Amino acid sequence: MLLGIESTAHTFGVGIVHRGKVLANEKSSYTTQEGGIIPWDAAQHHVDNCAEVAAAALAKAKVNPKELTGIAFSQGPGIGHSLRIGALAARCLARTLGIPLVGVNHCIAHLEIGKQLTGMADPVLLYVSGGNTQVIACDAGKYRIFGETLDIGIGNLLDAYARHLGLGFPGGPKIAALAASGKKFVALPYVVKGMDLSFGGLLTHMKRISGGEHAREDLCYSLQETVFAMCCEVSERAMAHAQKGELVLGGGVGCNTRLQEMCRVMCEDRGARAAWPANEFLVDNGAMIALLGEKMLAAGLSTPLEKSVILPYQRTDEVEVTW
Ligand code: ATP
Ligand code: FE2
């Protein structure tokens, strides 16, 4: 019976799992009117809410803390201020209950929960969130990043553009709603460099052409078509290179139904399968941390207290995959 704590950025989440089944997945997210994140305020939000979220998860799962057999936490990558609160809560719980602690990689947790909940064996992960945009797959005993953003995350682009248009936060769903009534495709910079992506220049371009001759709906539609095509191109090439027949989505932008459709079409064309878990497991959540922690503990991996220091810059391929 594993309890997992997620606290890499906005979200403080607590999940409880038992033998690969999610019993609870509770969270509280820090938001600001303008979007964006003030690290110290996010950490304070996590301090203020951690006990309540953990209690809600235990109540939902109908689990007594004494029944827990391990505590998993997001060790990295992420914002140091936020990570530290989750790590502190996890250490306290593990020490108090006298059970093992296991630090997990946040990006790999997105992949593992997608794999688990969609029944995939060995997928490529398209991980698209506010802060991250990566294409990850397992190769020679490690999860490797085949391609990633060279600057901002795709969700960051959507949120910043939505803020520019005065649409509020989070921007992804607001852009998606406008895009649904867009008709005319406006050609935009399409920036794939080798296997990597770049969104920073595109954001500047979008701000420049907004308020001009094009309707907002058309701009949002064209933006989605362009950035999602970039992601699909890199994912498809990773699948071809690594010889994988499955694609799973992770991260908040993975909730976008147009992106899901484009991934499905791309995979169908190459005789592959695309799938994704429910939205609550795409966004940052505690269940994915608990699930990966459970797999790691079962494989004999745990994190002694002195090695439980947060790893804000941990890279996906630093982790040996022995589970
Ligand atoms: P990470 O720490 O992994 O970078 P995060 O803090 O950005 O994660 P997530 O919940 O994974 O959190 O993702 C949030 C992002 O998802 C926001 O940028 C938001 O605009 C975007 N998003 C949410 N729903 C949609 C949607 N339907 N379409 C597009 N983007 C969406
Ligand atoms: Fe995430």
Short mmCIF file of C-alpha atoms and ligand atoms in Angstrom, two decimals:
data_model
loop_
_atom_site.label_atom_id
_atom_site.label_comp_id
_atom_site.label_asym_id
_atom_site.label_seq_id
_atom_site.Cartn_x
_atom_site.Cartn_y
_atom_site.Cartn_z
CA MET A 1 0.00 0.00 0.00
CA LEU A 2 1.97 2.97 -1.35
CA LEU A 3 1.35 6.65 -0.73
CA GLY A 4 2.91 8.97 -3.32
CA ILE A 5 3.51 12.70 -3.07
CA GLU A 6 3.77 15.02 -6.08
CA SER A 7 5.10 18.55 -5.58
CA THR A 8 7.30 19.54 -8.53
CA ALA A 9 5.48 22.78 -9.39
CA HIS A 10 1.91 24.13 -8.94
CA THR A 11 0.32 20.93 -7.71
CA PHE A 12 0.53 19.25 -4.33
CA GLY A 13 -0.90 15.81 -4.97
CA VAL A 14 -1.25 12.65 -2.90
CA GLY A 15 -2.08 9.30 -4.43
CA ILE A 16 -2.55 5.89 -2.85
CA VAL A 17 -2.10 2.68 -4.84
CA HIS A 18 -2.25 -1.01 -4.14
CA ARG A 19 -0.85 -3.56 -6.60
CA GLY A 20 -1.09 -1.22 -9.59
CA LYS A 21 -4.60 -0.02 -8.74
CA VAL A 22 -5.27 3.62 -7.87
CA LEU A 23 -7.30 3.90 -4.65
CA ALA A 24 -7.08 7.68 -4.29
CA ASN A 25 -5.72 10.66 -6.20
CA GLU A 26 -6.24 13.97 -4.38
CA LYS A 27 -4.64 17.33 -5.05
CA SER A 28 -4.57 21.04 -4.42
CA SER A 29 -3.09 23.41 -6.99
CA TYR A 30 -1.56 26.84 -6.51
CA THR A 31 -2.80 29.36 -9.07
CA THR A 32 -2.34 33.06 -9.66
CA GLN A 33 -4.66 35.36 -11.59
CA GLU A 34 -2.05 36.02 -14.24
CA GLY A 35 -0.81 32.44 -14.48
CA GLY A 36 2.89 32.00 -13.88
CA ILE A 37 4.40 30.81 -10.64
CA ILE A 38 6.09 32.57 -7.74
CA PRO A 39 8.21 29.74 -6.28
CA TRP A 40 8.04 30.87 -2.68
CA ASP A 41 4.24 31.29 -2.84
CA ALA A 42 3.82 27.85 -4.44
CA ALA A 43 5.88 26.34 -1.61
CA GLN A 44 3.74 28.15 0.96
CA HIS A 45 0.62 26.80 -0.75
CA HIS A 46 2.04 23.29 -0.42
CA VAL A 47 2.85 23.83 3.27
CA ASP A 48 -0.68 25.10 3.89
CA ASN A 49 -2.37 22.23 2.07
CA CYS A 50 -0.20 19.13 2.44
CA ALA A 51 -1.84 17.70 5.57
CA GLU A 52 -5.35 18.20 4.23
CA VAL A 53 -4.59 16.63 0.84
CA ALA A 54 -2.94 13.62 2.51
CA ALA A 55 -5.88 13.21 4.89
CA ALA A 56 -8.34 13.42 1.97
CA ALA A 57 -6.41 10.73 0.07
CA LEU A 58 -6.34 8.40 3.09
CA ALA A 59 -10.08 8.94 3.63
CA LYS A 60 -10.88 8.34 -0.05
CA ALA A 61 -8.82 5.14 -0.11
CA LYS A 62 -10.25 4.11 3.28
CA VAL A 63 -6.72 3.40 4.41
CA ASN A 64 -5.26 3.78 7.87
CA PRO A 65 -1.72 5.23 7.83
CA LYS A 66 -0.59 2.09 9.66
CA GLU A 67 -1.51 0.03 6.60
CA LEU A 68 0.96 1.94 4.39
CA THR A 69 4.05 -0.01 3.37
CA GLY A 70 6.01 2.73 1.62
CA ILE A 71 6.14 6.46 0.83
CA ALA A 72 7.09 7.67 -2.65
CA PHE A 73 7.84 11.29 -3.57
CA SER A 74 8.82 13.34 -6.60
CA GLN A 75 12.54 13.81 -6.13
CA GLY A 76 12.99 15.80 -9.36
CA PRO A 77 13.09 17.50 -11.77
CA GLY A 78 11.14 20.57 -10.73
CA ILE A 79 11.14 23.84 -8.84
CA GLY A 80 13.33 23.54 -5.74
CA HIS A 81 10.97 25.45 -3.42
CA SER A 82 8.04 23.18 -4.31
CA LEU A 83 10.00 19.93 -4.36
CA ARG A 84 11.37 20.56 -0.90
CA ILE A 85 7.91 20.57 0.71
CA GLY A 86 6.92 17.22 -0.79
CA ALA A 87 10.25 15.69 0.16
CA LEU A 88 9.92 16.96 3.73
CA ALA A 89 6.39 15.56 4.07
CA ALA A 90 7.53 12.22 2.63
CA ARG A 91 10.53 11.93 4.95
CA CYS A 92 8.37 12.76 8.00
CA LEU A 93 5.77 10.14 7.07
CA ALA A 94 8.32 7.43 6.29
CA ARG A 95 10.25 8.08 9.53
CA THR A 96 7.14 8.28 11.69
CA LEU A 97 5.60 5.13 10.24
CA GLY A 98 8.92 3.27 10.03
CA ILE A 99 8.44 2.34 6.37
CA PRO A 100 10.69 2.72 3.29
CA LEU A 101 11.00 5.96 1.36
CA VAL A 102 11.44 6.01 -2.41
CA GLY A 103 12.33 9.04 -4.51
CA VAL A 104 11.04 8.92 -8.09
CA ASN A 105 11.65 10.84 -11.29
CA HIS A 106 8.61 12.94 -12.19
CA CYS A 107 8.92 12.53 -15.99
CA ILE A 108 9.27 8.76 -15.77
CA ALA A 109 6.24 8.68 -13.46
CA HIS A 110 4.16 10.30 -16.25
CA LEU A 111 5.28 7.51 -18.57
CA GLU A 112 4.73 4.68 -16.12
CA ILE A 113 1.18 5.72 -15.22
CA GLY A 114 0.28 6.09 -18.90
CA LYS A 115 1.69 2.65 -19.57
CA GLN A 116 -0.10 1.09 -16.60
CA LEU A 117 -3.53 2.63 -17.21
CA THR A 118 -3.59 2.04 -20.98
CA GLY A 119 -2.13 -1.47 -20.79
CA MET A 120 0.87 -0.68 -22.99
CA ALA A 121 4.07 -2.70 -22.86
CA ASP A 122 6.81 -0.42 -24.11
CA PRO A 123 5.53 2.92 -25.43
CA VAL A 124 7.08 6.18 -26.52
CA LEU A 125 5.87 8.97 -24.20
CA LEU A 126 4.95 12.36 -25.60
CA TYR A 127 5.20 14.42 -22.40
CA VAL A 128 3.62 17.82 -22.95
CA SER A 129 3.02 20.01 -19.92
CA GLY A 130 3.52 23.62 -18.84
CA GLY A 131 7.19 23.30 -18.06
CA ASN A 132 8.17 20.23 -20.08
CA THR A 133 8.02 19.02 -23.65
CA GLN A 134 9.88 15.75 -24.16
CA VAL A 135 9.68 12.58 -26.21
CA ILE A 136 10.89 9.70 -24.05
CA ALA A 137 11.33 5.97 -24.62
CA CYS A 138 13.12 3.09 -22.97
CA ASP A 139 16.28 2.01 -24.74
CA ALA A 140 19.11 -0.15 -23.39
CA GLY A 141 18.00 -0.09 -19.76
CA LYS A 142 17.25 3.61 -19.48
CA TYR A 143 14.48 6.00 -20.35
CA ARG A 144 16.03 8.30 -22.92
CA ILE A 145 14.97 11.69 -24.15
CA PHE A 146 14.78 11.42 -27.94
CA GLY A 147 13.72 15.02 -28.42
CA GLU A 148 12.74 17.97 -26.27
CA THR A 149 12.09 21.68 -26.24
CA LEU A 150 15.14 23.88 -26.52
CA ASP A 151 13.43 26.72 -24.66
CA ILE A 152 9.93 26.92 -23.12
CA GLY A 153 7.44 24.09 -22.63
CA ILE A 154 4.48 23.86 -25.00
CA GLY A 155 1.98 24.58 -22.18
CA ASN A 156 4.01 27.62 -21.26
CA LEU A 157 3.60 28.86 -24.84
CA LEU A 158 -0.19 28.30 -24.73
CA ASP A 159 -0.50 29.95 -21.30
CA ALA A 160 1.65 32.95 -22.27
CA TYR A 161 -0.23 33.49 -25.54
CA ALA A 162 -3.60 33.16 -23.76
CA ARG A 163 -2.39 35.73 -21.23
CA HIS A 164 -1.44 38.03 -24.11
CA LEU A 165 -4.98 37.70 -25.47
CA GLY A 166 -6.42 38.36 -21.98
CA LEU A 167 -8.02 34.91 -21.80
CA GLY A 168 -6.80 33.99 -18.29
CA PHE A 169 -5.13 30.91 -16.85
CA PRO A 170 -4.77 28.04 -17.65
CA GLY A 171 -4.50 29.03 -21.29
CA GLY A 172 -4.49 25.61 -22.98
CA PRO A 173 -8.23 24.95 -22.67
CA LYS A 174 -9.10 28.58 -23.57
CA ILE A 175 -7.02 28.41 -26.77
CA ALA A 176 -8.58 25.03 -27.55
CA ALA A 177 -12.09 26.51 -27.24
CA LEU A 178 -11.29 29.37 -29.66
CA ALA A 179 -9.45 27.02 -32.03
CA ALA A 180 -12.59 24.90 -32.37
CA SER A 181 -14.25 27.70 -34.38
CA GLY A 182 -11.15 28.63 -36.41
CA LYS A 183 -11.48 28.10 -40.17
CA LYS A 184 -8.51 29.62 -41.94
CA PHE A 185 -5.02 28.22 -41.47
CA VAL A 186 -2.37 30.90 -41.08
CA ALA A 187 1.17 29.70 -41.83
CA LEU A 188 3.38 30.04 -38.71
CA PRO A 189 7.03 29.32 -37.95
CA TYR A 190 7.41 25.55 -37.63
CA VAL A 191 10.54 24.94 -35.59
CA VAL A 192 11.83 21.37 -35.40
CA LYS A 193 15.61 21.22 -35.17
CA GLY A 194 16.74 17.66 -35.61
CA MET A 195 14.73 15.91 -32.89
CA ASP A 196 14.26 19.04 -30.77
CA LEU A 197 11.55 21.66 -30.70
CA SER A 198 11.50 25.38 -30.06
CA PHE A 199 8.50 27.49 -29.06
CA GLY A 200 10.05 30.78 -27.89
CA GLY A 201 10.28 32.46 -31.30
CA LEU A 202 6.80 31.26 -32.20
CA LEU A 203 5.40 32.95 -29.09
CA THR A 204 7.03 36.25 -30.09
CA HIS A 205 5.65 35.85 -33.61
CA MET A 206 2.13 35.17 -32.30
CA LYS A 207 2.22 38.29 -30.16
CA ARG A 208 3.39 40.33 -33.16
CA ILE A 209 0.65 39.24 -35.54
CA SER A 210 -2.20 39.32 -32.99
CA GLY A 211 -4.60 42.21 -33.32
CA GLY A 212 -3.88 42.41 -37.06
CA GLU A 213 -5.76 41.02 -40.06
CA HIS A 214 -6.36 37.52 -38.65
CA ALA A 215 -9.27 36.47 -36.46
CA ARG A 216 -8.34 35.17 -32.98
CA GLU A 217 -10.06 31.90 -33.70
CA ASP A 218 -7.95 31.38 -36.82
CA LEU A 219 -4.76 32.21 -34.95
CA CYS A 220 -5.55 29.80 -32.11
CA TYR A 221 -6.51 27.10 -34.60
CA SER A 222 -3.29 27.61 -36.58
CA LEU A 223 -1.19 27.69 -33.43
CA GLN A 224 -2.58 24.34 -32.26
CA GLU A 225 -2.19 22.74 -35.69
CA THR A 226 1.41 23.92 -35.91
CA VAL A 227 2.71 23.01 -32.45
CA PHE A 228 0.88 19.70 -32.29
CA ALA A 229 2.23 18.77 -35.75
CA MET A 230 5.73 19.53 -34.46
CA CYS A 231 5.17 17.19 -31.50
CA CYS A 232 3.72 14.46 -33.74
CA GLU A 233 6.66 14.68 -36.15
CA VAL A 234 9.24 14.18 -33.40
CA SER A 235 7.18 11.42 -31.75
CA GLU A 236 6.80 9.57 -35.03
CA ARG A 237 10.52 9.72 -35.73
CA ALA A 238 11.29 8.48 -32.20
CA MET A 239 8.88 5.58 -32.72
CA ALA A 240 10.53 4.69 -36.04
CA HIS A 241 14.05 4.94 -34.65
CA ALA A 242 13.40 3.07 -31.40
CA GLN A 243 11.08 0.60 -33.17
CA LYS A 244 8.14 1.14 -30.84
CA GLY A 245 4.55 0.41 -31.78
CA GLU A 246 2.86 2.42 -29.01
CA LEU A 247 2.53 6.11 -28.16
CA VAL A 248 1.22 7.34 -24.83
CA LEU A 249 0.52 10.94 -23.79
CA GLY A 250 1.46 12.57 -20.49
CA GLY A 251 1.24 16.13 -19.10
CA GLY A 252 -1.61 18.65 -19.01
CA VAL A 253 -1.47 19.52 -22.72
CA GLY A 254 -2.16 15.83 -23.37
CA CYS A 255 -5.78 16.60 -22.33
CA ASN A 256 -6.20 18.43 -25.65
CA THR A 257 -8.56 16.44 -27.88
CA ARG A 258 -7.07 17.80 -31.11
CA LEU A 259 -3.59 16.67 -30.06
CA GLN A 260 -5.06 13.28 -29.14
CA GLU A 261 -6.70 13.02 -32.56
CA MET A 262 -3.49 13.93 -34.40
CA CYS A 263 -1.54 11.33 -32.42
CA ARG A 264 -4.17 8.71 -33.17
CA VAL A 265 -4.08 9.43 -36.92
CA MET A 266 -0.27 9.41 -37.00
CA CYS A 267 -0.16 6.07 -35.18
CA GLU A 268 -2.92 4.48 -37.28
CA ASP A 269 -0.98 5.40 -40.43
CA ARG A 270 2.01 3.44 -39.18
CA GLY A 271 0.08 0.51 -37.74
CA ALA A 272 0.80 1.64 -34.18
CA ARG A 273 -1.43 2.37 -31.17
CA ALA A 274 -1.95 5.71 -29.43
CA ALA A 275 -3.62 6.02 -26.04
CA TRP A 276 -3.74 8.17 -22.93
CA PRO A 277 -5.11 7.92 -19.39
CA ALA A 278 -7.99 10.08 -18.04
CA ASN A 279 -7.25 13.80 -17.59
CA GLU A 280 -6.67 13.52 -13.82
CA PHE A 281 -3.72 11.22 -14.57
CA LEU A 282 -2.34 13.37 -17.42
CA VAL A 283 -1.85 16.47 -15.28
CA ASP A 284 0.58 16.36 -12.37
CA ASN A 285 -0.78 13.93 -9.78
CA GLY A 286 0.20 11.89 -6.73
CA ALA A 287 -1.08 8.57 -8.10
CA MET A 288 1.66 8.42 -10.73
CA ILE A 289 4.32 8.93 -8.05
CA ALA A 290 2.80 6.16 -5.92
CA LEU A 291 2.57 3.78 -8.90
CA LEU A 292 6.19 4.22 -9.89
CA GLY A 293 7.25 4.03 -6.23
CA GLU A 294 5.41 0.73 -5.91
CA LYS A 295 7.24 -0.71 -8.93
CA MET A 296 10.61 0.52 -7.66
CA LEU A 297 10.11 -0.82 -4.14
CA ALA A 298 9.00 -4.18 -5.54
CA ALA A 299 12.31 -4.25 -7.44
CA GLY A 300 14.21 -3.61 -4.21
CA LEU A 301 14.89 0.08 -4.80
CA SER A 302 14.45 2.52 -1.94
CA THR A 303 15.97 5.85 -0.97
CA PRO A 304 17.81 6.11 2.36
CA LEU A 305 17.18 9.34 4.24
CA GLU A 306 20.64 10.72 3.48
CA LYS A 307 20.05 10.27 -0.26
CA SER A 308 16.58 11.81 -0.22
CA VAL A 309 17.80 15.28 -1.12
CA ILE A 310 15.74 16.90 -3.90
CA LEU A 311 17.12 16.78 -7.46
CA PRO A 312 15.68 19.84 -9.26
CA TYR A 313 17.77 19.24 -12.38
CA GLN A 314 17.58 15.44 -12.54
CA ARG A 315 17.64 14.19 -16.13
CA THR A 316 15.43 11.30 -17.22
CA ASP A 317 18.40 9.24 -18.43
CA GLU A 318 20.24 9.51 -15.11
CA VAL A 319 17.86 6.91 -13.70
CA GLU A 320 18.75 3.22 -14.05
CA VAL A 321 15.56 1.37 -14.94
CA THR A 322 15.85 -1.92 -13.08
CA TRP A 323 12.21 -2.42 -12.18
P1 ATP B 1 5.14 19.96 -15.22
O1 ATP B 1 5.67 20.19 -13.84
O2 ATP B 1 5.13 18.51 -15.58
O3 ATP B 1 5.75 20.81 -16.28
P2 ATP B 1 2.72 21.58 -15.04
O4 ATP B 1 2.94 22.21 -13.73
O5 ATP B 1 2.84 22.42 -16.24
O6 ATP B 1 3.58 20.26 -15.17
P3 ATP B 1 0.35 20.08 -15.92
O7 ATP B 1 -0.88 19.95 -15.11
O8 ATP B 1 0.98 18.83 -16.39
O9 ATP B 1 1.25 20.97 -15.00
O10 ATP B 1 0.05 20.94 -17.25
C1 ATP B 1 -0.52 22.20 -17.22
C2 ATP B 1 -0.59 22.72 -18.64
O11 ATP B 1 -1.57 21.99 -19.40
C3 ATP B 1 -0.98 24.18 -18.74
O12 ATP B 1 -0.06 24.83 -19.60
C4 ATP B 1 -2.37 24.14 -19.36
O13 ATP B 1 -2.65 25.28 -20.15
C5 ATP B 1 -2.30 22.89 -20.21
N1 ATP B 1 -3.61 22.31 -20.54
C6 ATP B 1 -4.54 21.82 -19.71
N2 ATP B 1 -5.63 21.41 -20.41
C7 ATP B 1 -5.35 21.62 -21.72
C8 ATP B 1 -6.05 21.42 -22.96
N3 ATP B 1 -7.28 20.91 -22.99
N4 ATP B 1 -5.42 21.78 -24.10
C9 ATP B 1 -4.18 22.28 -24.09
N5 ATP B 1 -3.49 22.52 -22.97
C10 ATP B 1 -4.05 22.19 -21.80
FE FE2 B 2 4.42 16.88 -14.97
#
